[in-house]
Short mmCIF file of C-alpha atoms and ligand atoms in Angstrom, two decimals:
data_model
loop_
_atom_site.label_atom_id
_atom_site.label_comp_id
_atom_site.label_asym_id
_atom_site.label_seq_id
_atom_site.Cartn_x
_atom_site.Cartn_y
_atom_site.Cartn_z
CA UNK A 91 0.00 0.00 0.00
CA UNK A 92 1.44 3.49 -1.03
CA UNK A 93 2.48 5.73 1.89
CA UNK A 94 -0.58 7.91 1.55
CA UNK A 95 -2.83 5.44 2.24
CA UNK A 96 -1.35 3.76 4.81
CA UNK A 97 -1.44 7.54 6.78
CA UNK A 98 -4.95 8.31 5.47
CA UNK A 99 -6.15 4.09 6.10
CA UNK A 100 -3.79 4.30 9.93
CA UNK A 101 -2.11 1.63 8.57
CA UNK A 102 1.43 3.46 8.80
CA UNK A 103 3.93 1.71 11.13
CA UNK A 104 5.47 5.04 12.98
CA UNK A 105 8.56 4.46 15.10
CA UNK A 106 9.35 7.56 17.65
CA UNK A 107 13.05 7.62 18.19
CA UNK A 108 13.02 8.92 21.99
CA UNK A 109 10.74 8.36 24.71
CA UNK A 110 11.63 12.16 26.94
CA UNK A 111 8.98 14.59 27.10
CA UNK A 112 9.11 14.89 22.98
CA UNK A 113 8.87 11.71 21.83
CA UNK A 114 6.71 10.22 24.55
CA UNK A 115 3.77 12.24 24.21
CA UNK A 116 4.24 12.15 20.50
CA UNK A 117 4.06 8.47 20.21
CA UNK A 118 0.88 8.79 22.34
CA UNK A 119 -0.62 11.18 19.94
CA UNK A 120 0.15 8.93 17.16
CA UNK A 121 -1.38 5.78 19.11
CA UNK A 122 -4.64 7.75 19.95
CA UNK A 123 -5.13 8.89 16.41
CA UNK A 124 -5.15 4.93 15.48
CA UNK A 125 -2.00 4.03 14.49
CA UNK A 126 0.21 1.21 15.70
CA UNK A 127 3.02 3.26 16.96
CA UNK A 128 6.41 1.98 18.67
CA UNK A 129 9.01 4.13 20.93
CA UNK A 130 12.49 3.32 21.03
CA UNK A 131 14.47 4.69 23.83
CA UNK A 132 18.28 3.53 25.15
CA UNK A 133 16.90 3.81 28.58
CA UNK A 134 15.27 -0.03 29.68
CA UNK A 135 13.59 1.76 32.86
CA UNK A 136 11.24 4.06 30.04
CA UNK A 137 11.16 1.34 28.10
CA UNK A 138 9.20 -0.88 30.85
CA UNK A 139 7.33 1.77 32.51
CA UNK A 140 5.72 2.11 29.20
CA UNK A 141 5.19 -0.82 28.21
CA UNK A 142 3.45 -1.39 31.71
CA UNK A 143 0.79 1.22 30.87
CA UNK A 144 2.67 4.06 32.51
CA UNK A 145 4.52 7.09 32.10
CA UNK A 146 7.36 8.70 33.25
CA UNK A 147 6.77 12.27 31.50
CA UNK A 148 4.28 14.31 34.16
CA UNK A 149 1.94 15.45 31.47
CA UNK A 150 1.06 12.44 30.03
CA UNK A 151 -1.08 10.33 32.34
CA UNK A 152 -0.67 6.78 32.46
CA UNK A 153 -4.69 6.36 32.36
CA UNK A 154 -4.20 7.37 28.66
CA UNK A 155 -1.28 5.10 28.30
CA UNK A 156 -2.42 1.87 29.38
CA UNK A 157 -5.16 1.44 27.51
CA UNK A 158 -2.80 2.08 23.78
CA UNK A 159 -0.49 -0.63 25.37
CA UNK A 160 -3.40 -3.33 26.02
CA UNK A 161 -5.15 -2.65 22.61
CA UNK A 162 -1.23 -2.73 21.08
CA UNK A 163 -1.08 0.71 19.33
CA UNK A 164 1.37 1.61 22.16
CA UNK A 165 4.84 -0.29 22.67
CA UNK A 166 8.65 0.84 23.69
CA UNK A 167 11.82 -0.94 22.88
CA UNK A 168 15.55 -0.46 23.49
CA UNK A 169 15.95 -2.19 19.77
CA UNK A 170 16.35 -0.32 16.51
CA UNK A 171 15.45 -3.19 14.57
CA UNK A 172 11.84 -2.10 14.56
CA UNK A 173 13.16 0.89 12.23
CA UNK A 174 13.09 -1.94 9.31
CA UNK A 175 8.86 -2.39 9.63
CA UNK A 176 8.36 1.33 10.47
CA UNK A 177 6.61 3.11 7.25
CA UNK A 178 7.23 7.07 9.04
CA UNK A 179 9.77 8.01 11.70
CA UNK A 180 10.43 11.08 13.88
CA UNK A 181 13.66 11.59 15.89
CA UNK A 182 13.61 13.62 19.30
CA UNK A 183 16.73 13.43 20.76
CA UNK A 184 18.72 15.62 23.19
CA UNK A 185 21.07 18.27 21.57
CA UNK A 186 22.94 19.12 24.51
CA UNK A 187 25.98 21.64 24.05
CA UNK A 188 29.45 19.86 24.46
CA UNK A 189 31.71 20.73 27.26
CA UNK A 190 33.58 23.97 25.15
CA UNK A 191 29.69 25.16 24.40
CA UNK A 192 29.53 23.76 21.01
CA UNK A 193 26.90 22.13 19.77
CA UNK A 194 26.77 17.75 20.72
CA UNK A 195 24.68 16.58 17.42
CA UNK A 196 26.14 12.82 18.69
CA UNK A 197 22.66 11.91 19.02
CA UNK A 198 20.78 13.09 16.11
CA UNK A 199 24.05 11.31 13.87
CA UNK A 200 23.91 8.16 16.23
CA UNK A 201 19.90 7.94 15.72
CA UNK A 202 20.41 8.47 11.76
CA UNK A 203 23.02 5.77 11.54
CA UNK A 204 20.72 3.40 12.79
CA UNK A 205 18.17 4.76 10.58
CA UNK A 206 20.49 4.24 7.33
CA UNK A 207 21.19 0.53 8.40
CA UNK A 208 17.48 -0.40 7.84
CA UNK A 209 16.59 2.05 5.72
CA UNK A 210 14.01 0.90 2.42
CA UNK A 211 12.40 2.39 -0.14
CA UNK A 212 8.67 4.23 1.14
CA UNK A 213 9.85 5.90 4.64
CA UNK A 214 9.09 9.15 5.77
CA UNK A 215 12.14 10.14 8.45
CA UNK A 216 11.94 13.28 10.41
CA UNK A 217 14.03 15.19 12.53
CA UNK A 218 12.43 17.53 15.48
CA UNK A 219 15.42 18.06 17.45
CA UNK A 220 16.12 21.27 17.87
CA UNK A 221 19.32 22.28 15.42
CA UNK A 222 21.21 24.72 13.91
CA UNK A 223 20.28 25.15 10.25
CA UNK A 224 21.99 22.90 7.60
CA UNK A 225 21.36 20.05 9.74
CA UNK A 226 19.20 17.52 7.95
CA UNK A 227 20.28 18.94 4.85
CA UNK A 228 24.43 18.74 4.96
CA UNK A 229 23.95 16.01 7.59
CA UNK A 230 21.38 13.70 7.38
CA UNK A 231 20.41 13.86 3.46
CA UNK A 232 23.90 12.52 2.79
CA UNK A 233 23.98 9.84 5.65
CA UNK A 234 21.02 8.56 4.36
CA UNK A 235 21.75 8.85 0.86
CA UNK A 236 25.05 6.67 0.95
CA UNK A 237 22.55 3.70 0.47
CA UNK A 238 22.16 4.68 -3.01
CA UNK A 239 18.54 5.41 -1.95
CA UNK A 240 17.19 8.83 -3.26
CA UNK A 241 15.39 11.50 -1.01
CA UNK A 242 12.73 12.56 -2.41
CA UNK A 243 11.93 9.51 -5.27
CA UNK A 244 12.70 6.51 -2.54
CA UNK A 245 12.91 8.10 1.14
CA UNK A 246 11.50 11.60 2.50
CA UNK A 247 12.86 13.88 4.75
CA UNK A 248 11.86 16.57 6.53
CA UNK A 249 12.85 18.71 9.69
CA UNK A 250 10.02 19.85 11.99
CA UNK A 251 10.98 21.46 15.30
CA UNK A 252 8.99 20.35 18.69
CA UNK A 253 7.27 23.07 20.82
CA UNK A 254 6.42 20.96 23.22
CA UNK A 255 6.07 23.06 26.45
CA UNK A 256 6.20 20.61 29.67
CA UNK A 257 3.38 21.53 32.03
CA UNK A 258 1.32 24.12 29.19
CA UNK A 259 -2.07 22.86 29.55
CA UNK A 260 -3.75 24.79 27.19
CA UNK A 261 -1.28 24.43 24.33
CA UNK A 262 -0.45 20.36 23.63
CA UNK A 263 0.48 18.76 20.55
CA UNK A 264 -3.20 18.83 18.77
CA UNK A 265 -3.52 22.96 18.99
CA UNK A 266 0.10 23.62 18.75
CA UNK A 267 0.95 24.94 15.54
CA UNK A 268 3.34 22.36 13.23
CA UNK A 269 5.86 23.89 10.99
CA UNK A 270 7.35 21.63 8.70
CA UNK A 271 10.08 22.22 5.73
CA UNK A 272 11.35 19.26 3.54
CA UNK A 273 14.46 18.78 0.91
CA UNK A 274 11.66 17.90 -1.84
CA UNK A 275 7.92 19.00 -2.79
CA UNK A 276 7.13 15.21 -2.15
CA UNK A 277 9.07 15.33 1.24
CA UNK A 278 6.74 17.76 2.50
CA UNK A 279 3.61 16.31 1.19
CA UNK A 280 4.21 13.54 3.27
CA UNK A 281 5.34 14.92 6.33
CA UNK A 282 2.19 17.16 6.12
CA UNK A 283 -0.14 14.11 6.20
CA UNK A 284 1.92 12.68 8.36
CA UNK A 285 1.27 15.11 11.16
CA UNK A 286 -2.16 16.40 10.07
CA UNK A 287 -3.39 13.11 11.32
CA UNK A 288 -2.19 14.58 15.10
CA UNK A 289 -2.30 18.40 14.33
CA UNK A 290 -5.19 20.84 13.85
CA UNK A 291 -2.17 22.96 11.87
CA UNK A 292 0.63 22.46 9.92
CA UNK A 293 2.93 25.19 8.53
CA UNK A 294 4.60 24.09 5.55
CA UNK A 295 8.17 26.15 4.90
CA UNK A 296 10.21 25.96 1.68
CA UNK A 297 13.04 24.08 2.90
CA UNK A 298 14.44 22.08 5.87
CA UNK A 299 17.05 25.21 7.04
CA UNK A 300 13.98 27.41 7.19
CA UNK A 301 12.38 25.26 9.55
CA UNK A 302 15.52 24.96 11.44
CA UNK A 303 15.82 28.41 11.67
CA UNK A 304 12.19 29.25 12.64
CA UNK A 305 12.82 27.06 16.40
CA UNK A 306 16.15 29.41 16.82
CA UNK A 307 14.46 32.04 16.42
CA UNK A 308 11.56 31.41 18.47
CA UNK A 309 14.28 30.16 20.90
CA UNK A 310 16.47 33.03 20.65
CA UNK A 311 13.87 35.82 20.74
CA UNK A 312 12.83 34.47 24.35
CA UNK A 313 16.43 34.77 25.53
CA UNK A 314 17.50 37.91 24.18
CA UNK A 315 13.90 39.56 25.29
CA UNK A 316 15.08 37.62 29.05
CA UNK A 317 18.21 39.28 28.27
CA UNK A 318 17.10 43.36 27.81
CA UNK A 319 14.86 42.93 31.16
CA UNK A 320 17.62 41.72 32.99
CA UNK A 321 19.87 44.72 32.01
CA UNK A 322 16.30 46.74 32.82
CA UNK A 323 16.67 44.94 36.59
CA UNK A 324 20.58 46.38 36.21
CA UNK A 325 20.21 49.53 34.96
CA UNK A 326 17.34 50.26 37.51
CA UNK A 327 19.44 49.60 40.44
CA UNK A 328 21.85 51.82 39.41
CA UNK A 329 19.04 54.45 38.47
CA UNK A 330 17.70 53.71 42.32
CA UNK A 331 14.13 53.01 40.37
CA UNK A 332 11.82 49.94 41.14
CA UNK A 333 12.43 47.24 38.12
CA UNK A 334 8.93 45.72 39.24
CA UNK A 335 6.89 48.67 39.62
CA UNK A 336 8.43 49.57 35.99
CA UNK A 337 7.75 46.55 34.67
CA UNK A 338 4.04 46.12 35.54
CA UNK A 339 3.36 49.95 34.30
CA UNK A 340 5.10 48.92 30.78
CA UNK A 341 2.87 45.94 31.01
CA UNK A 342 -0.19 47.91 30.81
CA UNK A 343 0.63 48.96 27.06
CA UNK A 344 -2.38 46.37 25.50
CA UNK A 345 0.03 46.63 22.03
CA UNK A 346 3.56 46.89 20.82
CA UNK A 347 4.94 45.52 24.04
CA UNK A 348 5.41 41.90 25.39
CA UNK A 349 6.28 41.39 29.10
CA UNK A 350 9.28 39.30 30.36
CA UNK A 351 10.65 39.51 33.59
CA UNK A 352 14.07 39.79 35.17
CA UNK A 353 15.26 36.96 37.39
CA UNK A 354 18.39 35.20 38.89
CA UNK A 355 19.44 34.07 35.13
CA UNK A 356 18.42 31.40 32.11
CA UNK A 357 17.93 28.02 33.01
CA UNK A 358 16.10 24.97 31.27
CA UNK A 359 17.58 23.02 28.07
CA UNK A 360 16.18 24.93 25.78
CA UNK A 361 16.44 28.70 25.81
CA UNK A 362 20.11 29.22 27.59
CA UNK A 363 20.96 26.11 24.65
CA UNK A 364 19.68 27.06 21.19
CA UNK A 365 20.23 30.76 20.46
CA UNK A 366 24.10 28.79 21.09
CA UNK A 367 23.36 26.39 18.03
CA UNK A 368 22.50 29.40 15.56
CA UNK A 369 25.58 31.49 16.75
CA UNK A 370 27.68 28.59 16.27
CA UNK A 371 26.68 28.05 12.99
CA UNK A 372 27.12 31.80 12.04
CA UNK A 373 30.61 31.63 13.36
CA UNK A 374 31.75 29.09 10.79
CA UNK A 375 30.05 31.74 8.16
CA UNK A 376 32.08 34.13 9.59
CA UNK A 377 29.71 36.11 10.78
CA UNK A 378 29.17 37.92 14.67
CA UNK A 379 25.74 37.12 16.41
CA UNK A 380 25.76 40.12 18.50
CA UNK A 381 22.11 39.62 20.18
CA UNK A 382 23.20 35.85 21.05
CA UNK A 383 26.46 36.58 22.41
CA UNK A 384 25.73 40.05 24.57
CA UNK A 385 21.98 38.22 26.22
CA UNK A 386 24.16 34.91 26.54
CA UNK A 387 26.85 37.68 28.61
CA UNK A 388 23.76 38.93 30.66
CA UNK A 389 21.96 36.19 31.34
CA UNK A 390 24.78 34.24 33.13
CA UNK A 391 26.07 37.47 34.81
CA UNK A 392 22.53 37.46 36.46
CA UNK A 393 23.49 35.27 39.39
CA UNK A 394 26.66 36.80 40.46
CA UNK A 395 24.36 39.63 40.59
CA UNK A 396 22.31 38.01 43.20
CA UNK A 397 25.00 37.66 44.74
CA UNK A 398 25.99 40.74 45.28
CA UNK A 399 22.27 41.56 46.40
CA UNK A 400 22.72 39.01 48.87
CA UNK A 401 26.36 40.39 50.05
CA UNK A 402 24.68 43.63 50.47
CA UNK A 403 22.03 42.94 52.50
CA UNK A 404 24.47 40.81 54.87
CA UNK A 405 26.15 43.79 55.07
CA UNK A 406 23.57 46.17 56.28
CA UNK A 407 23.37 43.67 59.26
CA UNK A 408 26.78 43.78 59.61
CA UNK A 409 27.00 40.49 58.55
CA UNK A 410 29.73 38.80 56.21
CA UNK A 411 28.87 35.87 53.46
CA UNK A 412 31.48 33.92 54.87
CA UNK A 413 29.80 32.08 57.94
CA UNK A 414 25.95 33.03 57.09
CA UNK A 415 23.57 30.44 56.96
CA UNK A 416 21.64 31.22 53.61
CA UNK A 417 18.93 29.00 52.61
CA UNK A 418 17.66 28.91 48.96
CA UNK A 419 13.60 28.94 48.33
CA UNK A 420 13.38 27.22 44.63
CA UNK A 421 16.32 25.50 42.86
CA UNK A 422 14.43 24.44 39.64
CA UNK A 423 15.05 26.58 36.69
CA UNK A 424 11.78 27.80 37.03
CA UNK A 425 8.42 27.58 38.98
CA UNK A 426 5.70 24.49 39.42
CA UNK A 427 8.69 21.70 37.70
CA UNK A 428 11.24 19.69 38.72
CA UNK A 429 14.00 20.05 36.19
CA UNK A 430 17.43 21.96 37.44
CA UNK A 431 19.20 21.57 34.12
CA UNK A 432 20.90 24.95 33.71
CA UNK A 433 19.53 26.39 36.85
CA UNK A 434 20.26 29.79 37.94
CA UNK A 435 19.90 28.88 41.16
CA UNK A 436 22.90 26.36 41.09
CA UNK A 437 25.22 28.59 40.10
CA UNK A 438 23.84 31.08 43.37
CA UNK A 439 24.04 28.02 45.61
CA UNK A 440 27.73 27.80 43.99
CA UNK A 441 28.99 31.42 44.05
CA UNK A 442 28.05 31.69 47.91
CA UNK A 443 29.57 28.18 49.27
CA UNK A 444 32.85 29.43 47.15
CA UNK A 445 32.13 32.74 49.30
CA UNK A 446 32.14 30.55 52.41
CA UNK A 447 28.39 30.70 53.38
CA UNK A 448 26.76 27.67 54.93
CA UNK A 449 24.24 27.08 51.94
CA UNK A 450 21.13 25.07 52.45
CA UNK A 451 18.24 24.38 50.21
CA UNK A 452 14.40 23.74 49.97
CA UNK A 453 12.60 22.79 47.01
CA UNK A 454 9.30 20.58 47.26
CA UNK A 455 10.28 19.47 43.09
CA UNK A 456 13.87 18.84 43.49
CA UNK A 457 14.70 16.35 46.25
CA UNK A 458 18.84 16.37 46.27
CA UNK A 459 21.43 18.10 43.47
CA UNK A 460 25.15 18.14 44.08
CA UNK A 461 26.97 21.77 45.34
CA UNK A 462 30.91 21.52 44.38
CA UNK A 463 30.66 18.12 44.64
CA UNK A 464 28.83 17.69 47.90
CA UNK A 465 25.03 16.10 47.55
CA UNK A 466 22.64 18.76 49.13
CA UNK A 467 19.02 17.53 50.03
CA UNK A 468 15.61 19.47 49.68
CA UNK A 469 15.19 20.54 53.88
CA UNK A 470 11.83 20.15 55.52
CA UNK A 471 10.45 23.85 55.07
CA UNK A 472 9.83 25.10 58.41
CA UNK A 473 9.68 27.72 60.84
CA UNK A 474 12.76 26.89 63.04
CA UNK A 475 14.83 25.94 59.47
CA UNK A 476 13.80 29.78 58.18
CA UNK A 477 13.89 31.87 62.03
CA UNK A 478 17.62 29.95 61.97
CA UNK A 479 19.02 31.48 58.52
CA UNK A 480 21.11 34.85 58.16
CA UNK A 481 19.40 34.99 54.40
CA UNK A 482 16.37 33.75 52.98
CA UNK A 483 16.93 33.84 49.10
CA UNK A 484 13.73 33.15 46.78
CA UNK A 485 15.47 31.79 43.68
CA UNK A 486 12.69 30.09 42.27
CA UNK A 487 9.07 31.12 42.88
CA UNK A 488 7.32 27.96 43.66
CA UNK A 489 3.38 28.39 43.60
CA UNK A 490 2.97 26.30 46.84
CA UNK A 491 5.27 28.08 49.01
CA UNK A 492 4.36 29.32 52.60
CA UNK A 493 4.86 33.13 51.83
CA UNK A 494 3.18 34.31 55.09
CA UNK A 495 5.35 32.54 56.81
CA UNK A 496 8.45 32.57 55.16
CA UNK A 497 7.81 36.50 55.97
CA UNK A 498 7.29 35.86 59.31
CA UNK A 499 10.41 33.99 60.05
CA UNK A 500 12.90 35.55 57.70
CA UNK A 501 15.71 37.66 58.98
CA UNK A 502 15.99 39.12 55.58
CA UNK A 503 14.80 37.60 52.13
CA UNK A 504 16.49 38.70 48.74
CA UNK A 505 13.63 37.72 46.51
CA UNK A 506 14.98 37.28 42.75
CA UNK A 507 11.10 36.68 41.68
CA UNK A 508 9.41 39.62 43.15
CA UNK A 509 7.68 36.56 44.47
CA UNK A 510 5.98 38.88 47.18
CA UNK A 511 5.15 41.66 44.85
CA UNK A 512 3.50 39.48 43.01
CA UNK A 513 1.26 38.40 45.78
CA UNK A 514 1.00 42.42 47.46
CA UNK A 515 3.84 41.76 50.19
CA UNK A 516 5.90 44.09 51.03
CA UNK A 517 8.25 44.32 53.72
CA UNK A 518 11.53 46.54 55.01
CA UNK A 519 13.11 43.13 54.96
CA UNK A 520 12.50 42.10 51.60
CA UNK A 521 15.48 42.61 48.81
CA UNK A 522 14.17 42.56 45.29
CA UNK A 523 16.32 42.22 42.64
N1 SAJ B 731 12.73 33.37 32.38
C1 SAJ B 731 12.98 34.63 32.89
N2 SAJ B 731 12.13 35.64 32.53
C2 SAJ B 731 11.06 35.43 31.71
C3 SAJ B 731 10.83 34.13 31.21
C4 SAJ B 731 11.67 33.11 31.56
O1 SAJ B 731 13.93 34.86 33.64
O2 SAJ B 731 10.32 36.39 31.45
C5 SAJ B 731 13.65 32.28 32.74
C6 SAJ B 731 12.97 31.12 33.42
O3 SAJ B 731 12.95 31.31 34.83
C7 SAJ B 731 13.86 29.95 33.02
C8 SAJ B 731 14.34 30.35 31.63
O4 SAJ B 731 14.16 31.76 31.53
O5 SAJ B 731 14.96 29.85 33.88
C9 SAJ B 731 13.56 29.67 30.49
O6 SAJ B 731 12.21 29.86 30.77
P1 SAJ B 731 11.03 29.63 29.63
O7 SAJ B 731 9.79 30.26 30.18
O8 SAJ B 731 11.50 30.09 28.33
O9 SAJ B 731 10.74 28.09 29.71
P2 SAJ B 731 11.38 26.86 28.96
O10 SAJ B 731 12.85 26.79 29.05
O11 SAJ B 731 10.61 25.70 29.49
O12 SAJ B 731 11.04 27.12 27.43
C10 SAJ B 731 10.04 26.37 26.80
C11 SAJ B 731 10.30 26.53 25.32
N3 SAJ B 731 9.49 25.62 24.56
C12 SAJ B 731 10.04 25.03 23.47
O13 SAJ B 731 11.19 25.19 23.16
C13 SAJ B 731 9.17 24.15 22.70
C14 SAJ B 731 9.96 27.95 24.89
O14 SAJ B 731 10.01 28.04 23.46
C15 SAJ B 731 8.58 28.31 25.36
O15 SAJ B 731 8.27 29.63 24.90
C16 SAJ B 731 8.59 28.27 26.86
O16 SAJ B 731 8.79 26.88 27.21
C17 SAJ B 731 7.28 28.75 27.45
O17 SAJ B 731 6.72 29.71 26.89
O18 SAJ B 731 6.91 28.23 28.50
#
């Protein structure tokens, strides 16, 4: 049966390469739409949790899973072997930066190696990882053509960038907007059916490097807009003005203005990561991303600058770092979740052990994470633990915290959130940023 009709007929065999919190709910989609759909993931642990009826990604709930599983739309495997059977394919894998800040495609080449062993004549392959542009086209295209297969006339390819955003509950995968670009007319056709049968939308783009380019730039515009309101936050405390109060006025503008707000710096995978991929790939063209580079210099400067909040408040109690006990409020990268990759608030807990402060930690998300080595665990948020700190320091803005009577107990609080602004606190003891 052509590929057409096996998408139109759900008679396509899809293979998801990577079950994380791409892949996973995509495969679901797939499954609920009808078709027989199988997720292959390195990790055995996902692999059985899954194939148990459960899930390991917190948006997807297992009560959606297990049924897929039992009527066998729904399976996981470590083994790439399924690639052979599967009639469309997309790829969501990490793409971390390497150790000199450079983007780590290892995956996205290790995934399409195992692709080009099995590939046949008929598949559909595409790539959502987020990438710089040229990817699938200098990269992939010529992996997968060294089988003497043609894109295009025997394969199709396609890039089509994820905007998956963990915890969004009004925007999933049905209402989210798909862009798609292709190296042929015929590759996009088919991606388009592909995910039409999952999304209300797709946005076809004339190429694969335009599609690329349109997730770096979503990407990139978040973290240099981050970027200008955290040299707002610096510029105002030099100008003696009130970042927040500013902030909320400029809000009021109902067009021509988006808000963003200042904080203790850029953490997640995502934003601090990409606008990195594009300027990396305009290096090797020889050309300068200014934006990237000078919010990429703000952004991490952000939590020395807490710091120095901290430091100064210390002070006006005649207090030094060295020897305070300062306890964090919030170490994820940012509020309601539990991830701390690229947390701002690790490199605060960092910069004030180096300093010599006694550093401790609460965060109801993130149960231990390692300072300089040393594994810190989440403390029991009480009364005594805040009455008995120098510093309280609200680094990430959890919804459930106990703001009364963190407050209450506080000797001072630098609050990088304007976590009690937010909620009409104010207090001679409270630092904002
Ligand atoms: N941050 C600020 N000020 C802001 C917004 C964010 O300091 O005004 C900080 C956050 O605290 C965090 C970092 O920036 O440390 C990133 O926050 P984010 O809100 O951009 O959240 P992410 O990293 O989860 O970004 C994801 C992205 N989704 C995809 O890439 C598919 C991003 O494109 C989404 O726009 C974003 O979620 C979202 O809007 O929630």
């Amino acid at each position: 049966m052509e590929l057409m009709q096996k998408v139109k007929t759900r008679k396509a065999e899809i293979a998801i390469i990577g079950m994380g919190y791409v892949g996973f709910p995509l495969a679901v989609e797939f499954a609920s739409a009808g078709f027989s759909v199988t997720g292959i993931d390195l990790n055995e642990s996902k692999v059985k949790v899954i194939n148990h009826g459960g899930s390991h990604i917190p948006d997807i709930d297992p009560a959606l899973v297990s049924p897929l599983v039992k009527k066998g739309l729904l399976k996981a495997t470590t083994d790439f072997e399924v690639l052979s059977d599967a009639d469309m394919m997309s790829i969501c894998v990490p793409t971390p930066l390497n150790k000199t800040k450079n983007p780590d495609v290892s995956f996205i080449l290790a995934a399409s190696g195992e692709i080009r062993k099995r590939l046949r004549r008929g598949q559909l392959i595409v790539l959502e990882s987020t990438t710089y542009p040229g990817t699938t086209e200098e990269l992939i295209r010529p992996m997968l053509e060294e089988t003497g297969l043609k894109v295009g006339k025997d394969f199709f390819l396609a890039f089509s960038p994820e905007r998956v955003d963990p915890g969004n509950k009004v925007y999933q995968i049905r209402n989210t907007p798909k862009v798609i670009g292709a190296c042929t007319p015929e590759c996009l056709r088919y991606a388009e059916a592909y995910y039409s049968s999952i999304v209300e939308q797709v946005v076809g783009v004339s190429s694969t490097d335009a599609a690329e380019m349109v997730k770096l730039l979503e990407n990139t515009f978040r973290a240099v807009n981050i970027g200008l309101v955290n040299e707002v936050a610096l510029m105002c405390d030099v100008l003696g003005i009130d970042v927040w109060e500013v902030l909320g006025a400029a809000a009021t503008k109902p067009f021509g203005y988006m808000p963003f707000l200042p904080g203790p710096g850029l953490g997640g995978h995502c934003i601090p990561i990409d606008p990195h991929y594009l300027s990396w790939k305009l290096k090797s063209l020889n050309y300068y991303a200014r934006f990237i580079e000078l919010a990429g210099e703000i952004n991490s400067s952000m939590p020395a600058y807490v710091v120095r909040k901290v430091t100064d408040a210390l002070n006006e109690a005649e207090r030094s770092v060295k020897g305070s006990k300062i306890l964090l409020l919030g170490v994820a990268y940012k509020k309601d979740i539990d991830d701390v990759r690229e947390s701002p608030a690790l490199d605060v807990a960092k910069l004030l052990h180096v300093k010599g402060a006694a550093v401790s930690y609460h965060d109801p998300f993130v149960q231990e994470f390692k300072l300089n080595g040393e594994l810190l665990s989440s403390r029991e948020l009480t009364a005594e633990l805040v009455a008995g700190t120098d510093c309280t320091v609200i680094t990430t803005d959890h919804s459930d915290f106990d703001y009364g009577m963190i407050l209450a107990n506080s000797r001072m609080i630098v609050d990088t959130r304007n976590a009690f602004g937010t909620r009409g606190i104010s207090d001679g003891k409270i630092v904002k940023l």
